[in-house]
């Protein structure tokens, strides 16, 4: 295939990925993650600085894809606002290893309804979703207390309508209602 043919095929794939990305509501920025870990613009969408190659968002997406996830959603702080705004990040696996080097669409939209969860609650949920089971470790990572972590988990279960911490983790993961450890500054 000629170089022009490869470029045309890549442009066609980017357009197809943009159409695929249309399933996510209220998207205001996006990029395509390549197999090499770089990002390229997604036609018709601006690229937000939070989507730069090597950013915590891209690192989280790469980790999720490596774990076999075909879809992931989570929260991340916006970079350009001082108000502590959160963004919803959605990653859609669009890899086709035979066809090209494109790996996933990474999209930004406004944060969803947080169901009354505070930023601290979302940080605790992020660690619970990441598999942290010991409240002492969670408390230490967030400069909090074990009592606060336990109360936060109880409040999260109440707000998200679950009866167990496992149910809480599953609900938070599926709804993308958590800040991953790298977004909250928690050490792994």
PDB file of C-alpha atoms in Angstrom:
ATOM      1  CA  UNK A   1       0.000   0.000   0.000  1.00  0.00           C
ATOM      2  CA  UNK A   2       1.261   3.469  -0.821  1.00  0.00           C
ATOM      3  CA  UNK A   3       1.932   6.106   1.797  1.00  0.00           C
ATOM      4  CA  UNK A   4      -1.063   8.095   0.507  1.00  0.00           C
ATOM      5  CA  UNK A   5      -3.253   4.996   0.832  1.00  0.00           C
ATOM      6  CA  UNK A   6      -2.149   4.447   4.435  1.00  0.00           C
ATOM      7  CA  UNK A   7      -2.865   8.078   5.299  1.00  0.00           C
ATOM      8  CA  UNK A   8      -6.321   7.860   3.712  1.00  0.00           C
ATOM      9  CA  UNK A   9      -7.090   4.651   5.627  1.00  0.00           C
ATOM     10  CA  UNK A  10      -5.992   6.281   8.920  1.00  0.00           C
ATOM     11  CA  UNK A  11      -8.180   9.323   8.198  1.00  0.00           C
ATOM     12  CA  UNK A  12     -11.120   7.012   7.462  1.00  0.00           C
ATOM     13  CA  UNK A  13     -10.530   5.159  10.769  1.00  0.00           C
ATOM     14  CA  UNK A  14     -10.390   8.468  12.678  1.00  0.00           C
ATOM     15  CA  UNK A  15     -13.705   9.500  11.135  1.00  0.00           C
ATOM     16  CA  UNK A  16     -15.223   6.128  12.009  1.00  0.00           C
ATOM     17  CA  UNK A  17     -13.918   6.424  15.574  1.00  0.00           C
ATOM     18  CA  UNK A  18     -15.479   9.904  15.811  1.00  0.00           C
ATOM     19  CA  UNK A  19     -18.852   8.431  14.799  1.00  0.00           C
ATOM     20  CA  UNK A  20     -18.381   5.612  17.348  1.00  0.00           C
ATOM     21  CA  UNK A  21     -17.556   8.216  20.016  1.00  0.00           C
ATOM     22  CA  UNK A  22     -20.961   9.786  19.367  1.00  0.00           C
ATOM     23  CA  UNK A  23     -22.510   7.223  21.732  1.00  0.00           C
ATOM     24  CA  UNK A  24     -21.113   9.241  24.659  1.00  0.00           C
ATOM     25  CA  UNK A  25     -23.359  12.218  25.473  1.00  0.00           C
ATOM     26  CA  UNK A  26     -22.156  15.811  25.960  1.00  0.00           C
ATOM     27  CA  UNK A  27     -18.576  15.236  24.777  1.00  0.00           C
ATOM     28  CA  UNK A  28     -16.686  18.513  24.472  1.00  0.00           C
ATOM     29  CA  UNK A  29     -13.119  17.272  23.852  1.00  0.00           C
ATOM     30  CA  UNK A  30     -11.383  14.106  22.812  1.00  0.00           C
ATOM     31  CA  UNK A  31      -8.365  12.414  21.369  1.00  0.00           C
ATOM     32  CA  UNK A  32      -7.353   9.019  20.078  1.00  0.00           C
ATOM     33  CA  UNK A  33      -4.744   7.062  21.983  1.00  0.00           C
ATOM     34  CA  UNK A  34      -2.260   5.240  19.783  1.00  0.00           C
ATOM     35  CA  UNK A  35      -0.673   1.866  20.498  1.00  0.00           C
ATOM     36  CA  UNK A  36       2.570   3.745  21.290  1.00  0.00           C
ATOM     37  CA  UNK A  37       0.863   5.832  23.996  1.00  0.00           C
ATOM     38  CA  UNK A  38       0.640   9.072  22.035  1.00  0.00           C
ATOM     39  CA  UNK A  39      -2.553  10.989  21.384  1.00  0.00           C
ATOM     40  CA  UNK A  40      -3.832  12.342  18.092  1.00  0.00           C
ATOM     41  CA  UNK A  41      -6.750  14.718  17.529  1.00  0.00           C
ATOM     42  CA  UNK A  42     -10.186  13.242  16.992  1.00  0.00           C
ATOM     43  CA  UNK A  43     -11.852  14.964  14.021  1.00  0.00           C
ATOM     44  CA  UNK A  44     -14.376  17.576  15.068  1.00  0.00           C
ATOM     45  CA  UNK A  45     -13.277  17.780  18.713  1.00  0.00           C
ATOM     46  CA  UNK A  46     -10.730  19.989  20.435  1.00  0.00           C
ATOM     47  CA  UNK A  47      -7.991  18.289  22.447  1.00  0.00           C
ATOM     48  CA  UNK A  48      -7.944  19.288  26.119  1.00  0.00           C
ATOM     49  CA  UNK A  49      -4.541  19.463  27.888  1.00  0.00           C
ATOM     50  CA  UNK A  50      -5.739  16.741  30.294  1.00  0.00           C
ATOM     51  CA  UNK A  51      -5.476  14.346  27.317  1.00  0.00           C
ATOM     52  CA  UNK A  52      -1.788  14.949  26.618  1.00  0.00           C
ATOM     53  CA  UNK A  53       0.396  11.883  26.177  1.00  0.00           C
ATOM     54  CA  UNK A  54       1.859  10.868  29.537  1.00  0.00           C
ATOM     55  CA  UNK A  55      -0.866  12.607  31.551  1.00  0.00           C
ATOM     56  CA  UNK A  56      -2.507  10.840  34.515  1.00  0.00           C
ATOM     57  CA  UNK A  57      -5.673  10.420  32.431  1.00  0.00           C
ATOM     58  CA  UNK A  58      -3.825   8.679  29.610  1.00  0.00           C
ATOM     59  CA  UNK A  59      -1.868   6.551  32.119  1.00  0.00           C
ATOM     60  CA  UNK A  60      -5.166   5.450  33.710  1.00  0.00           C
ATOM     61  CA  UNK A  61      -6.663   4.605  30.305  1.00  0.00           C
ATOM     62  CA  UNK A  62      -3.560   2.621  29.301  1.00  0.00           C
ATOM     63  CA  UNK A  63      -3.757   0.685  32.581  1.00  0.00           C
ATOM     64  CA  UNK A  64      -7.452  -0.088  32.067  1.00  0.00           C
ATOM     65  CA  UNK A  65      -6.895  -1.249  28.494  1.00  0.00           C
ATOM     66  CA  UNK A  66      -3.968  -3.427  29.611  1.00  0.00           C
ATOM     67  CA  UNK A  67      -6.321  -5.032  32.164  1.00  0.00           C
ATOM     68  CA  UNK A  68      -8.641  -5.989  29.306  1.00  0.00           C
ATOM     69  CA  UNK A  69     -11.299  -3.298  29.720  1.00  0.00           C
ATOM     70  CA  UNK A  70     -12.997  -2.351  26.443  1.00  0.00           C
ATOM     71  CA  UNK A  71     -14.781   0.570  28.099  1.00  0.00           C
ATOM     72  CA  UNK A  72     -13.832   2.670  31.094  1.00  0.00           C
ATOM     73  CA  UNK A  73     -15.212   5.780  32.708  1.00  0.00           C
ATOM     74  CA  UNK A  74     -13.934   7.736  35.693  1.00  0.00           C
ATOM     75  CA  UNK A  75     -13.592  11.266  37.001  1.00  0.00           C
ATOM     76  CA  UNK A  76     -10.596  13.569  36.799  1.00  0.00           C
ATOM     77  CA  UNK A  77      -9.998  17.144  37.907  1.00  0.00           C
ATOM     78  CA  UNK A  78     -10.187  19.760  35.144  1.00  0.00           C
ATOM     79  CA  UNK A  79      -6.850  21.457  34.578  1.00  0.00           C
ATOM     80  CA  UNK A  80      -8.009  24.893  33.506  1.00  0.00           C
ATOM     81  CA  UNK A  81     -10.384  25.836  36.304  1.00  0.00           C
ATOM     82  CA  UNK A  82      -9.604  26.928  39.810  1.00  0.00           C
ATOM     83  CA  UNK A  83     -13.020  25.874  41.065  1.00  0.00           C
ATOM     84  CA  UNK A  84     -12.135  22.209  41.498  1.00  0.00           C
ATOM     85  CA  UNK A  85     -14.346  21.150  38.602  1.00  0.00           C
ATOM     86  CA  UNK A  86     -14.395  17.499  37.665  1.00  0.00           C
ATOM     87  CA  UNK A  87     -14.547  15.954  34.218  1.00  0.00           C
ATOM     88  CA  UNK A  88     -15.924  12.612  33.165  1.00  0.00           C
ATOM     89  CA  UNK A  89     -13.369  10.637  31.177  1.00  0.00           C
ATOM     90  CA  UNK A  90     -14.659   7.885  28.918  1.00  0.00           C
ATOM     91  CA  UNK A  91     -12.361   5.514  27.058  1.00  0.00           C
ATOM     92  CA  UNK A  92     -13.667   3.326  24.257  1.00  0.00           C
ATOM     93  CA  UNK A  93     -11.371   0.610  22.931  1.00  0.00           C
ATOM     94  CA  UNK A  94     -11.260   0.903  19.168  1.00  0.00           C
ATOM     95  CA  UNK A  95      -8.136  -1.119  18.508  1.00  0.00           C
ATOM     96  CA  UNK A  96      -7.750  -3.089  15.349  1.00  0.00           C
ATOM     97  CA  UNK A  97      -4.197  -4.394  15.530  1.00  0.00           C
ATOM     98  CA  UNK A  98      -4.283  -5.623  11.956  1.00  0.00           C
ATOM     99  CA  UNK A  99      -5.527  -2.362  10.464  1.00  0.00           C
ATOM    100  CA  UNK A 100      -3.608   0.416  12.204  1.00  0.00           C
ATOM    101  CA  UNK A 101      -1.956   1.877  15.279  1.00  0.00           C
ATOM    102  CA  UNK A 102      -5.066   3.421  16.882  1.00  0.00           C
ATOM    103  CA  UNK A 103      -6.034   2.048  20.298  1.00  0.00           C
ATOM    104  CA  UNK A 104      -8.854   3.970  22.014  1.00  0.00           C
ATOM    105  CA  UNK A 105     -11.018   7.046  21.863  1.00  0.00           C
ATOM    106  CA  UNK A 106     -10.589   9.090  25.045  1.00  0.00           C
ATOM    107  CA  UNK A 107     -13.418  11.543  25.566  1.00  0.00           C
ATOM    108  CA  UNK A 108     -14.189  14.320  28.029  1.00  0.00           C
ATOM    109  CA  UNK A 109     -17.649  15.407  29.116  1.00  0.00           C
ATOM    110  CA  UNK A 110     -19.034  17.254  32.124  1.00  0.00           C
ATOM    111  CA  UNK A 111     -19.125  15.353  35.400  1.00  0.00           C
ATOM    112  CA  UNK A 112     -22.362  13.407  35.871  1.00  0.00           C
ATOM    113  CA  UNK A 113     -24.692  13.699  38.832  1.00  0.00           C
ATOM    114  CA  UNK A 114     -22.437  12.884  41.774  1.00  0.00           C
ATOM    115  CA  UNK A 115     -25.398  11.746  43.925  1.00  0.00           C
ATOM    116  CA  UNK A 116     -24.234  13.963  46.781  1.00  0.00           C
ATOM    117  CA  UNK A 117     -20.734  12.481  46.897  1.00  0.00           C
ATOM    118  CA  UNK A 118     -18.005  14.939  47.888  1.00  0.00           C
ATOM    119  CA  UNK A 119     -14.549  15.088  46.321  1.00  0.00           C
ATOM    120  CA  UNK A 120     -13.198  13.254  49.399  1.00  0.00           C
ATOM    121  CA  UNK A 121     -15.883  10.581  48.982  1.00  0.00           C
ATOM    122  CA  UNK A 122     -14.823  10.167  45.340  1.00  0.00           C
ATOM    123  CA  UNK A 123     -11.174   9.788  46.398  1.00  0.00           C
ATOM    124  CA  UNK A 124     -12.078   7.088  48.921  1.00  0.00           C
ATOM    125  CA  UNK A 125     -14.228   5.347  46.297  1.00  0.00           C
ATOM    126  CA  UNK A 126     -11.284   5.455  43.894  1.00  0.00           C
ATOM    127  CA  UNK A 127      -9.123   3.547  46.325  1.00  0.00           C
ATOM    128  CA  UNK A 128     -11.890   1.056  47.089  1.00  0.00           C
ATOM    129  CA  UNK A 129     -12.429   0.518  43.335  1.00  0.00           C
ATOM    130  CA  UNK A 130      -8.651   0.021  42.988  1.00  0.00           C
ATOM    131  CA  UNK A 131      -8.887  -2.857  45.464  1.00  0.00           C
ATOM    132  CA  UNK A 132      -7.647  -1.173  48.616  1.00  0.00           C
ATOM    133  CA  UNK A 133      -9.427  -3.036  51.421  1.00  0.00           C
ATOM    134  CA  UNK A 134      -7.643  -1.811  54.538  1.00  0.00           C
ATOM    135  CA  UNK A 135      -9.129   1.423  55.890  1.00  0.00           C
ATOM    136  CA  UNK A 136      -5.809   2.212  57.567  1.00  0.00           C
ATOM    137  CA  UNK A 137      -4.019   2.273  54.219  1.00  0.00           C
ATOM    138  CA  UNK A 138      -6.775   4.370  52.627  1.00  0.00           C
ATOM    139  CA  UNK A 139      -6.699   6.791  55.553  1.00  0.00           C
ATOM    140  CA  UNK A 140      -2.911   7.110  55.379  1.00  0.00           C
ATOM    141  CA  UNK A 141      -2.957   7.700  51.613  1.00  0.00           C
ATOM    142  CA  UNK A 142      -5.560  10.455  51.966  1.00  0.00           C
ATOM    143  CA  UNK A 143      -4.254  11.954  55.222  1.00  0.00           C
ATOM    144  CA  UNK A 144      -7.486  10.992  56.947  1.00  0.00           C
ATOM    145  CA  UNK A 145      -8.633   8.681  59.744  1.00  0.00           C
ATOM    146  CA  UNK A 146      -9.914   5.116  59.638  1.00  0.00           C
ATOM    147  CA  UNK A 147     -13.180   6.302  61.194  1.00  0.00           C
ATOM    148  CA  UNK A 148     -13.600   8.859  58.404  1.00  0.00           C
ATOM    149  CA  UNK A 149     -12.919   6.222  55.726  1.00  0.00           C
ATOM    150  CA  UNK A 150     -15.436   3.832  57.273  1.00  0.00           C
ATOM    151  CA  UNK A 151     -18.054   6.604  57.508  1.00  0.00           C
ATOM    152  CA  UNK A 152     -17.339   7.658  53.929  1.00  0.00           C
ATOM    153  CA  UNK A 153     -17.882   4.075  52.742  1.00  0.00           C
ATOM    154  CA  UNK A 154     -21.161   3.855  54.700  1.00  0.00           C
ATOM    155  CA  UNK A 155     -22.333   7.182  53.237  1.00  0.00           C
ATOM    156  CA  UNK A 156     -21.330   6.012  49.750  1.00  0.00           C
ATOM    157  CA  UNK A 157     -23.336   2.808  50.164  1.00  0.00           C
ATOM    158  CA  UNK A 158     -26.351   4.846  51.235  1.00  0.00           C
ATOM    159  CA  UNK A 159     -26.032   7.425  48.434  1.00  0.00           C
ATOM    160  CA  UNK A 160     -25.471   4.812  45.729  1.00  0.00           C
ATOM    161  CA  UNK A 161     -28.021   2.337  47.088  1.00  0.00           C
ATOM    162  CA  UNK A 162     -25.805  -0.624  47.867  1.00  0.00           C
ATOM    163  CA  UNK A 163     -25.584  -2.890  50.903  1.00  0.00           C
ATOM    164  CA  UNK A 164     -21.899  -3.803  50.840  1.00  0.00           C
ATOM    165  CA  UNK A 165     -18.502  -2.346  50.054  1.00  0.00           C
ATOM    166  CA  UNK A 166     -18.203  -4.758  47.156  1.00  0.00           C
ATOM    167  CA  UNK A 167     -21.509  -3.488  45.787  1.00  0.00           C
ATOM    168  CA  UNK A 168     -20.285   0.054  46.358  1.00  0.00           C
ATOM    169  CA  UNK A 169     -17.101  -0.629  44.374  1.00  0.00           C
ATOM    170  CA  UNK A 170     -19.043  -2.221  41.524  1.00  0.00           C
ATOM    171  CA  UNK A 171     -21.610   0.592  41.372  1.00  0.00           C
ATOM    172  CA  UNK A 172     -18.915   3.304  41.509  1.00  0.00           C
ATOM    173  CA  UNK A 173     -16.868   1.532  38.823  1.00  0.00           C
ATOM    174  CA  UNK A 174     -19.805   1.045  36.454  1.00  0.00           C
ATOM    175  CA  UNK A 175     -21.025   4.626  36.909  1.00  0.00           C
ATOM    176  CA  UNK A 176     -17.548   6.128  36.793  1.00  0.00           C
ATOM    177  CA  UNK A 177     -18.193   7.809  40.147  1.00  0.00           C
ATOM    178  CA  UNK A 178     -14.662   7.777  41.535  1.00  0.00           C
ATOM    179  CA  UNK A 179     -11.344   9.537  41.297  1.00  0.00           C
ATOM    180  CA  UNK A 180      -8.608   7.006  40.476  1.00  0.00           C
ATOM    181  CA  UNK A 181      -5.643   7.018  42.858  1.00  0.00           C
ATOM    182  CA  UNK A 182      -3.420   8.898  40.387  1.00  0.00           C
ATOM    183  CA  UNK A 183      -6.087  11.628  40.085  1.00  0.00           C
ATOM    184  CA  UNK A 184      -6.308  12.037  43.854  1.00  0.00           C
ATOM    185  CA  UNK A 185      -2.572  11.944  44.501  1.00  0.00           C
ATOM    186  CA  UNK A 186      -2.763   8.694  46.492  1.00  0.00           C
ATOM    187  CA  UNK A 187       0.366   6.611  46.325  1.00  0.00           C
ATOM    188  CA  UNK A 188      -0.040   3.028  45.153  1.00  0.00           C
TER     189      UNK A 188
END
